PDB file of C-alpha atoms in Angstrom:
ATOM      1  CA  ASP A   1     -14.344   2.062   7.102  1.00  0.00           C
ATOM      2  CA  ALA A   2     -14.485   0.130   3.864  1.00  0.00           C
ATOM      3  CA  GLY A   3     -15.929  -3.346   4.291  1.00  0.00           C
ATOM      4  CA  ILE A   4     -12.798  -5.465   4.156  1.00  0.00           C
ATOM      5  CA  THR A   5     -12.218  -8.366   6.475  1.00  0.00           C
ATOM      6  CA  GLN A   6      -9.062 -10.401   6.603  1.00  0.00           C
ATOM      7  CA  SER A   7      -8.898 -13.763   8.305  1.00  0.00           C
ATOM      8  CA  PRO A   8      -7.185 -14.962  10.287  1.00  0.00           C
ATOM      9  CA  ARG A   9      -5.649 -11.879  11.895  1.00  0.00           C
ATOM     10  CA  HIS A  10      -2.778 -13.874  13.336  1.00  0.00           C
ATOM     11  CA  LYS A  11      -1.379 -17.269  12.458  1.00  0.00           C
ATOM     12  CA  VAL A  12       1.651 -19.317  13.394  1.00  0.00           C
ATOM     13  CA  THR A  13       2.445 -22.227  11.161  1.00  0.00           C
ATOM     14  CA  GLU A  14       5.256 -24.661  10.560  1.00  0.00           C
ATOM     15  CA  THR A  15       7.619 -24.675   7.639  1.00  0.00           C
ATOM     16  CA  GLY A  16       6.331 -26.779   4.782  1.00  0.00           C
ATOM     17  CA  THR A  17       2.655 -26.563   5.658  1.00  0.00           C
ATOM     18  CA  PRO A  18       0.079 -24.985   3.361  1.00  0.00           C
ATOM     19  CA  VAL A  19      -1.586 -21.784   4.539  1.00  0.00           C
ATOM     20  CA  THR A  20      -4.559 -19.880   3.132  1.00  0.00           C
ATOM     21  CA  LEU A  21      -5.393 -16.304   3.993  1.00  0.00           C
ATOM     22  CA  ARG A  22      -8.792 -14.911   3.207  1.00  0.00           C
ATOM     23  CA  CYS A  23      -9.907 -11.454   2.192  1.00  0.00           C
ATOM     24  CA  HIS A  24     -13.599 -10.702   2.143  1.00  0.00           C
ATOM     25  CA  GLN A  25     -15.144  -7.454   0.925  1.00  0.00           C
ATOM     26  CA  THR A  26     -18.661  -6.121   1.042  1.00  0.00           C
ATOM     27  CA  GLU A  27     -18.040  -3.172  -1.289  1.00  0.00           C
ATOM     28  CA  ASN A  28     -18.487  -5.053  -4.590  1.00  0.00           C
ATOM     29  CA  HIS A  29     -15.194  -3.607  -5.802  1.00  0.00           C
ATOM     30  CA  ARG A  30     -13.757  -5.150  -8.918  1.00  0.00           C
ATOM     31  CA  TYR A  31     -10.094  -5.014  -8.012  1.00  0.00           C
ATOM     32  CA  MET A  32      -8.515  -6.859  -5.127  1.00  0.00           C
ATOM     33  CA  TYR A  33      -4.850  -7.042  -4.122  1.00  0.00           C
ATOM     34  CA  TRP A  34      -2.560  -8.867  -1.770  1.00  0.00           C
ATOM     35  CA  TYR A  35       0.488  -7.050  -0.383  1.00  0.00           C
ATOM     36  CA  ARG A  36       3.101  -8.026   2.140  1.00  0.00           C
ATOM     37  CA  GLN A  37       4.832  -5.600   4.461  1.00  0.00           C
ATOM     38  CA  ASP A  38       8.332  -6.264   5.722  1.00  0.00           C
ATOM     39  CA  PRO A  39      10.797  -4.045   7.569  1.00  0.00           C
ATOM     40  CA  GLY A  40      12.989  -2.218   5.109  1.00  0.00           C
ATOM     41  CA  HIS A  41      10.775  -3.122   2.153  1.00  0.00           C
ATOM     42  CA  GLY A  42       7.549  -1.240   2.589  1.00  0.00           C
ATOM     43  CA  LEU A  43       4.529  -2.773   0.879  1.00  0.00           C
ATOM     44  CA  ARG A  44       5.086  -5.139  -2.017  1.00  0.00           C
ATOM     45  CA  LEU A  45       2.425  -6.485  -4.343  1.00  0.00           C
ATOM     46  CA  ILE A  46       2.081 -10.271  -4.398  1.00  0.00           C
ATOM     47  CA  HIS A  47      -0.915 -10.890  -6.652  1.00  0.00           C
ATOM     48  CA  TYR A  48      -3.943  -8.989  -7.770  1.00  0.00           C
ATOM     49  CA  SER A  49      -7.323  -9.672  -9.301  1.00  0.00           C
ATOM     50  CA  TYR A  50      -9.276  -7.594 -11.777  1.00  0.00           C
ATOM     51  CA  GLY A  51     -12.389  -9.733 -11.730  1.00  0.00           C
ATOM     52  CA  VAL A  52     -13.768 -13.138 -10.873  1.00  0.00           C
ATOM     53  CA  LYS A  53     -11.244 -15.759 -11.969  1.00  0.00           C
ATOM     54  CA  ASP A  54      -9.014 -13.009 -13.390  1.00  0.00           C
ATOM     55  CA  THR A  55      -5.750 -12.764 -11.524  1.00  0.00           C
ATOM     56  CA  ASP A  56      -2.175 -11.795 -12.250  1.00  0.00           C
ATOM     57  CA  LYS A  57       1.214 -11.749 -10.585  1.00  0.00           C
ATOM     58  CA  GLY A  58       2.757  -8.865  -8.793  1.00  0.00           C
ATOM     59  CA  GLU A  59       6.290  -8.038  -7.779  1.00  0.00           C
ATOM     60  CA  VAL A  60       6.861 -10.889  -5.301  1.00  0.00           C
ATOM     61  CA  SER A  61       4.593 -13.723  -6.438  1.00  0.00           C
ATOM     62  CA  ASP A  62       6.971 -16.692  -6.092  1.00  0.00           C
ATOM     63  CA  GLY A  63       5.646 -19.211  -3.560  1.00  0.00           C
ATOM     64  CA  TYR A  64       2.147 -17.758  -3.591  1.00  0.00           C
ATOM     65  CA  SER A  65      -1.030 -18.520  -5.475  1.00  0.00           C
ATOM     66  CA  VAL A  66      -4.419 -16.833  -5.424  1.00  0.00           C
ATOM     67  CA  SER A  67      -7.978 -17.572  -6.326  1.00  0.00           C
ATOM     68  CA  ARG A  68     -11.065 -15.493  -6.780  1.00  0.00           C
ATOM     69  CA  SER A  69     -14.226 -17.495  -7.358  1.00  0.00           C
ATOM     70  CA  LYS A  70     -16.554 -14.759  -6.132  1.00  0.00           C
ATOM     71  CA  THR A  71     -16.397 -10.979  -6.314  1.00  0.00           C
ATOM     72  CA  GLU A  72     -16.244 -10.686  -2.554  1.00  0.00           C
ATOM     73  CA  ASP A  73     -13.513 -13.211  -1.771  1.00  0.00           C
ATOM     74  CA  PHE A  74      -9.822 -13.242  -2.656  1.00  0.00           C
ATOM     75  CA  LEU A  75      -7.725 -16.065  -1.244  1.00  0.00           C
ATOM     76  CA  LEU A  76      -3.961 -16.101  -0.893  1.00  0.00           C
ATOM     77  CA  THR A  77      -2.328 -19.528  -0.553  1.00  0.00           C
ATOM     78  CA  LEU A  78       1.180 -20.376   0.501  1.00  0.00           C
ATOM     79  CA  GLU A  79       1.546 -23.883  -0.899  1.00  0.00           C
ATOM     80  CA  SER A  80       4.474 -24.769   1.352  1.00  0.00           C
ATOM     81  CA  ALA A  81       5.248 -22.051   3.855  1.00  0.00           C
ATOM     82  CA  THR A  82       8.846 -20.956   4.377  1.00  0.00           C
ATOM     83  CA  SER A  83      10.382 -18.733   7.037  1.00  0.00           C
ATOM     84  CA  SER A  84      10.929 -16.014   4.419  1.00  0.00           C
ATOM     85  CA  GLN A  85       7.160 -15.732   4.146  1.00  0.00           C
ATOM     86  CA  THR A  86       6.887 -14.564   7.732  1.00  0.00           C
ATOM     87  CA  SER A  87       5.323 -11.167   7.214  1.00  0.00           C
ATOM     88  CA  VAL A  88       2.261  -8.999   7.614  1.00  0.00           C
ATOM     89  CA  TYR A  89      -0.142  -9.486   4.732  1.00  0.00           C
ATOM     90  CA  PHE A  90      -2.582  -6.817   3.626  1.00  0.00           C
ATOM     91  CA  CYS A  91      -5.508  -7.125   1.309  1.00  0.00           C
ATOM     92  CA  ALA A  92      -6.690  -4.065  -0.596  1.00  0.00           C
ATOM     93  CA  ILE A  93      -9.648  -3.271  -2.812  1.00  0.00           C
ATOM     94  CA  SER A  94     -10.485  -0.590  -5.321  1.00  0.00           C
ATOM     95  CA  ASP A  95     -13.263   0.066  -7.756  1.00  0.00           C
ATOM     96  CA  LEU A  96     -11.201   1.692 -10.464  1.00  0.00           C
ATOM     97  CA  ILE A  97      -7.755   0.967 -11.693  1.00  0.00           C
ATOM     98  CA  MET A  98      -6.137   2.368  -8.550  1.00  0.00           C
ATOM     99  CA  ASN A  99      -6.068   5.861  -9.901  1.00  0.00           C
ATOM    100  CA  THR A 100      -8.138   6.578  -6.896  1.00  0.00           C
ATOM    101  CA  GLU A 101      -7.451   5.405  -3.427  1.00  0.00           C
ATOM    102  CA  ALA A 102      -7.375   1.753  -2.481  1.00  0.00           C
ATOM    103  CA  PHE A 103      -8.793   0.594   0.826  1.00  0.00           C
ATOM    104  CA  PHE A 104      -6.769  -1.756   2.944  1.00  0.00           C
ATOM    105  CA  GLY A 105      -7.758  -4.423   5.409  1.00  0.00           C
ATOM    106  CA  GLN A 106      -6.371  -4.669   8.932  1.00  0.00           C
ATOM    107  CA  GLY A 107      -3.702  -7.159   7.989  1.00  0.00           C
ATOM    108  CA  THR A 108      -2.781 -10.738   8.855  1.00  0.00           C
ATOM    109  CA  ARG A 109       0.381 -11.388  10.805  1.00  0.00           C
ATOM    110  CA  LEU A 110       1.823 -14.705   9.670  1.00  0.00           C
ATOM    111  CA  THR A 111       4.725 -16.373  11.410  1.00  0.00           C
ATOM    112  CA  VAL A 112       6.368 -19.432   9.875  1.00  0.00           C
ATOM    113  CA  VAL A 113       8.475 -21.378  12.354  1.00  0.00           C
TER     114      VAL A 113
ATOM    115  CA  ASP B   1      15.564  -1.686  -8.367  1.00  0.00           C
ATOM    116  CA  GLN B   2      13.338   0.534  -6.360  1.00  0.00           C
ATOM    117  CA  GLN B   3      10.947   2.497  -8.483  1.00  0.00           C
ATOM    118  CA  VAL B   4       9.626   4.539  -5.574  1.00  0.00           C
ATOM    119  CA  LYS B   5      12.114   5.745  -3.004  1.00  0.00           C
ATOM    120  CA  GLN B   6      11.642   7.320   0.377  1.00  0.00           C
ATOM    121  CA  ASN B   7      15.173   8.018   1.465  1.00  0.00           C
ATOM    122  CA  SER B   8      14.404   9.172   4.992  1.00  0.00           C
ATOM    123  CA  PRO B   9      13.405   6.259   7.219  1.00  0.00           C
ATOM    124  CA  SER B  10      12.394   8.627   9.984  1.00  0.00           C
ATOM    125  CA  LEU B  11      11.571  12.257  10.691  1.00  0.00           C
ATOM    126  CA  SER B  12      11.040  14.052  13.979  1.00  0.00           C
ATOM    127  CA  VAL B  13       9.161  17.352  14.136  1.00  0.00           C
ATOM    128  CA  GLN B  14       7.893  19.610  16.889  1.00  0.00           C
ATOM    129  CA  GLU B  15       4.164  20.019  17.276  1.00  0.00           C
ATOM    130  CA  GLY B  16       2.874  23.017  15.326  1.00  0.00           C
ATOM    131  CA  ARG B  17       5.756  23.033  12.875  1.00  0.00           C
ATOM    132  CA  ILE B  18       5.763  21.822   9.289  1.00  0.00           C
ATOM    133  CA  SER B  19       6.508  18.203   8.409  1.00  0.00           C
ATOM    134  CA  ILE B  20       7.917  17.575   4.954  1.00  0.00           C
ATOM    135  CA  LEU B  21       8.103  14.020   3.697  1.00  0.00           C
ATOM    136  CA  ASN B  22       9.863  13.334   0.444  1.00  0.00           C
ATOM    137  CA  CYS B  23       9.523  10.722  -2.270  1.00  0.00           C
ATOM    138  CA  ASP B  24      11.397  10.119  -5.508  1.00  0.00           C
ATOM    139  CA  TYR B  25      10.453   7.866  -8.376  1.00  0.00           C
ATOM    140  CA  THR B  26      12.316   6.543 -11.359  1.00  0.00           C
ATOM    141  CA  ASN B  27       9.609   5.371 -13.737  1.00  0.00           C
ATOM    142  CA  SER B  28       8.388   8.154 -16.015  1.00  0.00           C
ATOM    143  CA  MET B  29       5.283   6.081 -16.815  1.00  0.00           C
ATOM    144  CA  PHE B  30       3.844   6.717 -13.351  1.00  0.00           C
ATOM    145  CA  ASP B  31       0.928   9.064 -13.688  1.00  0.00           C
ATOM    146  CA  TYR B  32      -0.769   9.002 -10.324  1.00  0.00           C
ATOM    147  CA  PHE B  33       0.723   9.368  -6.869  1.00  0.00           C
ATOM    148  CA  LEU B  34      -0.714   8.745  -3.448  1.00  0.00           C
ATOM    149  CA  TRP B  35       0.245   9.066   0.179  1.00  0.00           C
ATOM    150  CA  TYR B  36      -0.898   6.606   2.800  1.00  0.00           C
ATOM    151  CA  LYS B  37      -0.631   6.796   6.557  1.00  0.00           C
ATOM    152  CA  LYS B  38      -0.181   3.729   8.693  1.00  0.00           C
ATOM    153  CA  TYR B  39      -0.513   3.284  12.435  1.00  0.00           C
ATOM    154  CA  PRO B  40       0.894   0.194  14.151  1.00  0.00           C
ATOM    155  CA  ALA B  41      -1.292  -2.910  13.888  1.00  0.00           C
ATOM    156  CA  GLU B  42      -3.592  -1.228  11.383  1.00  0.00           C
ATOM    157  CA  GLY B  43      -3.889  -1.235   7.622  1.00  0.00           C
ATOM    158  CA  PRO B  44      -2.670   1.749   5.598  1.00  0.00           C
ATOM    159  CA  THR B  45      -5.216   4.500   5.123  1.00  0.00           C
ATOM    160  CA  PHE B  46      -5.379   6.816   2.167  1.00  0.00           C
ATOM    161  CA  LEU B  47      -4.344  10.390   2.837  1.00  0.00           C
ATOM    162  CA  ILE B  48      -4.048  12.386  -0.357  1.00  0.00           C
ATOM    163  CA  SER B  49      -3.264  11.901  -4.036  1.00  0.00           C
ATOM    164  CA  ILE B  50      -2.156  13.831  -7.079  1.00  0.00           C
ATOM    165  CA  SER B  51      -2.392  13.264 -10.789  1.00  0.00           C
ATOM    166  CA  SER B  52       0.587  13.891 -13.025  1.00  0.00           C
ATOM    167  CA  ILE B  53      -1.303  16.676 -14.770  1.00  0.00           C
ATOM    168  CA  LYS B  54      -1.171  18.716 -11.560  1.00  0.00           C
ATOM    169  CA  ASP B  55       1.700  20.032  -9.497  1.00  0.00           C
ATOM    170  CA  LYS B  56      -0.143  20.591  -6.241  1.00  0.00           C
ATOM    171  CA  ASN B  57      -3.082  19.189  -4.342  1.00  0.00           C
ATOM    172  CA  GLU B  58      -4.281  20.394  -0.992  1.00  0.00           C
ATOM    173  CA  ASP B  59      -6.590  18.875   1.590  1.00  0.00           C
ATOM    174  CA  GLY B  60      -6.780  20.661   4.896  1.00  0.00           C
ATOM    175  CA  ARG B  61      -3.438  20.455   6.648  1.00  0.00           C
ATOM    176  CA  PHE B  62      -2.029  18.182   3.954  1.00  0.00           C
ATOM    177  CA  THR B  63      -0.525  19.321   0.672  1.00  0.00           C
ATOM    178  CA  VAL B  64       1.213  17.200  -1.908  1.00  0.00           C
ATOM    179  CA  PHE B  65       3.588  18.756  -4.419  1.00  0.00           C
ATOM    180  CA  LEU B  66       4.700  17.061  -7.616  1.00  0.00           C
ATOM    181  CA  ASN B  67       7.787  17.996  -9.620  1.00  0.00           C
ATOM    182  CA  LYS B  68       7.666  15.811 -12.719  1.00  0.00           C
ATOM    183  CA  SER B  69      10.920  17.006 -14.196  1.00  0.00           C
ATOM    184  CA  ALA B  70      12.725  16.001 -11.018  1.00  0.00           C
ATOM    185  CA  LYS B  71      10.538  12.906 -10.508  1.00  0.00           C
ATOM    186  CA  HIS B  72       9.949  14.072  -6.976  1.00  0.00           C
ATOM    187  CA  LEU B  73       6.962  14.566  -4.767  1.00  0.00           C
ATOM    188  CA  SER B  74       6.582  15.780  -1.244  1.00  0.00           C
ATOM    189  CA  LEU B  75       3.925  15.777   1.429  1.00  0.00           C
ATOM    190  CA  HIS B  76       3.617  18.847   3.646  1.00  0.00           C
ATOM    191  CA  ILE B  77       1.739  18.687   6.917  1.00  0.00           C
ATOM    192  CA  VAL B  78       1.033  22.061   8.486  1.00  0.00           C
ATOM    193  CA  PRO B  79       0.680  22.377  11.403  1.00  0.00           C
ATOM    194  CA  SER B  80       1.925  18.997  12.575  1.00  0.00           C
ATOM    195  CA  GLN B  81       0.047  17.347  15.421  1.00  0.00           C
ATOM    196  CA  PRO B  82       1.044  14.460  17.719  1.00  0.00           C
ATOM    197  CA  GLY B  83      -1.738  12.377  16.153  1.00  0.00           C
ATOM    198  CA  ASP B  84       0.105  12.619  12.839  1.00  0.00           C
ATOM    199  CA  SER B  85       2.803  10.362  14.241  1.00  0.00           C
ATOM    200  CA  ALA B  86       2.716   7.320  11.954  1.00  0.00           C
ATOM    201  CA  VAL B  87       4.507   5.715   9.041  1.00  0.00           C
ATOM    202  CA  TYR B  88       3.837   7.480   5.757  1.00  0.00           C
ATOM    203  CA  PHE B  89       4.036   5.589   2.487  1.00  0.00           C
ATOM    204  CA  CYS B  90       4.399   7.153  -0.903  1.00  0.00           C
ATOM    205  CA  ALA B  91       2.857   5.152  -3.768  1.00  0.00           C
ATOM    206  CA  ALA B  92       2.693   5.460  -7.530  1.00  0.00           C
ATOM    207  CA  SER B  93       0.610   3.794 -10.199  1.00  0.00           C
ATOM    208  CA  GLY B  94       1.425   2.925 -13.778  1.00  0.00           C
ATOM    209  CA  GLY B  95       4.737   1.572 -14.954  1.00  0.00           C
ATOM    210  CA  ARG B  96       5.969  -1.978 -15.172  1.00  0.00           C
ATOM    211  CA  TYR B  97       3.557  -3.508 -12.716  1.00  0.00           C
ATOM    212  CA  GLY B  98       0.862  -1.074 -13.535  1.00  0.00           C
ATOM    213  CA  GLY B  99      -0.243  -1.730 -17.056  1.00  0.00           C
ATOM    214  CA  SER B 100      -3.945  -1.252 -17.455  1.00  0.00           C
ATOM    215  CA  GLN B 101      -4.541  -2.178 -13.845  1.00  0.00           C
ATOM    216  CA  GLY B 102      -2.508   0.686 -12.479  1.00  0.00           C
ATOM    217  CA  ASN B 103      -1.222  -1.287  -9.517  1.00  0.00           C
ATOM    218  CA  LEU B 104       0.390   0.684  -6.750  1.00  0.00           C
ATOM    219  CA  ILE B 105       4.124   0.590  -6.172  1.00  0.00           C
ATOM    220  CA  PHE B 106       5.036   1.662  -2.659  1.00  0.00           C
ATOM    221  CA  GLY B 107       8.094   3.229  -1.132  1.00  0.00           C
ATOM    222  CA  LYS B 108       9.577   1.836   2.068  1.00  0.00           C
ATOM    223  CA  GLY B 109       7.937   4.428   4.248  1.00  0.00           C
ATOM    224  CA  THR B 110       8.995   7.268   6.537  1.00  0.00           C
ATOM    225  CA  LYS B 111       8.224   7.145  10.224  1.00  0.00           C
ATOM    226  CA  LEU B 112       7.068  10.556  11.384  1.00  0.00           C
ATOM    227  CA  SER B 113       7.235  11.473  15.067  1.00  0.00           C
ATOM    228  CA  VAL B 114       5.570  14.681  16.139  1.00  0.00           C
ATOM    229  CA  LYS B 115       6.697  15.742  19.588  1.00  0.00           C
ATOM    230  CA  PRO B 116       4.406  17.771  21.859  1.00  0.00           C
TER     231      PRO B 116
END
């Protein structure tokens, strides 16, 4: 298995609170991604990073921010969690421009009540 | 608008028979296609891929076919095994959210059930 660790694996939080999810890799891959998976929607890209301090928005970036201060860590922050952000969040990494396979973490199940 | 479509939410197949999962895309800029398999409570795992310069790629029991003119690809699993029961996601890179990063755009997935 690729060295990707997501933390926490499960979290319940209240509406309006800030939440940060962490993705840590040991593969020294340049590219890191955050996706969310929802029933009926498949996997949708939130944000991605193509290097330290280099990030960009994906398809569903509203309400989310990211930071990458080190190659190995990619943080996803919900500034003020809403119930619509209840989802399973997956981090992925790749060493090229995703023309080869990306490796996914185990996921974080976030519930906003 | 969905750029990658998997129109069958589910598929049930008998063990030993062929499973065919289909995927359509709308963006002609996509140039690389992948299939991922996902078990419950796990992250997606890469299965097989194909470049737009090819029309077929085979890996063991898994074969992916690409028809660029129809903007259609399919995944064939022969013979199907109960352990293949999972959700299969089609993904494509390039296009609007791809740019130079080639980010993956996923379909909604097809749940495959292989019955013993």
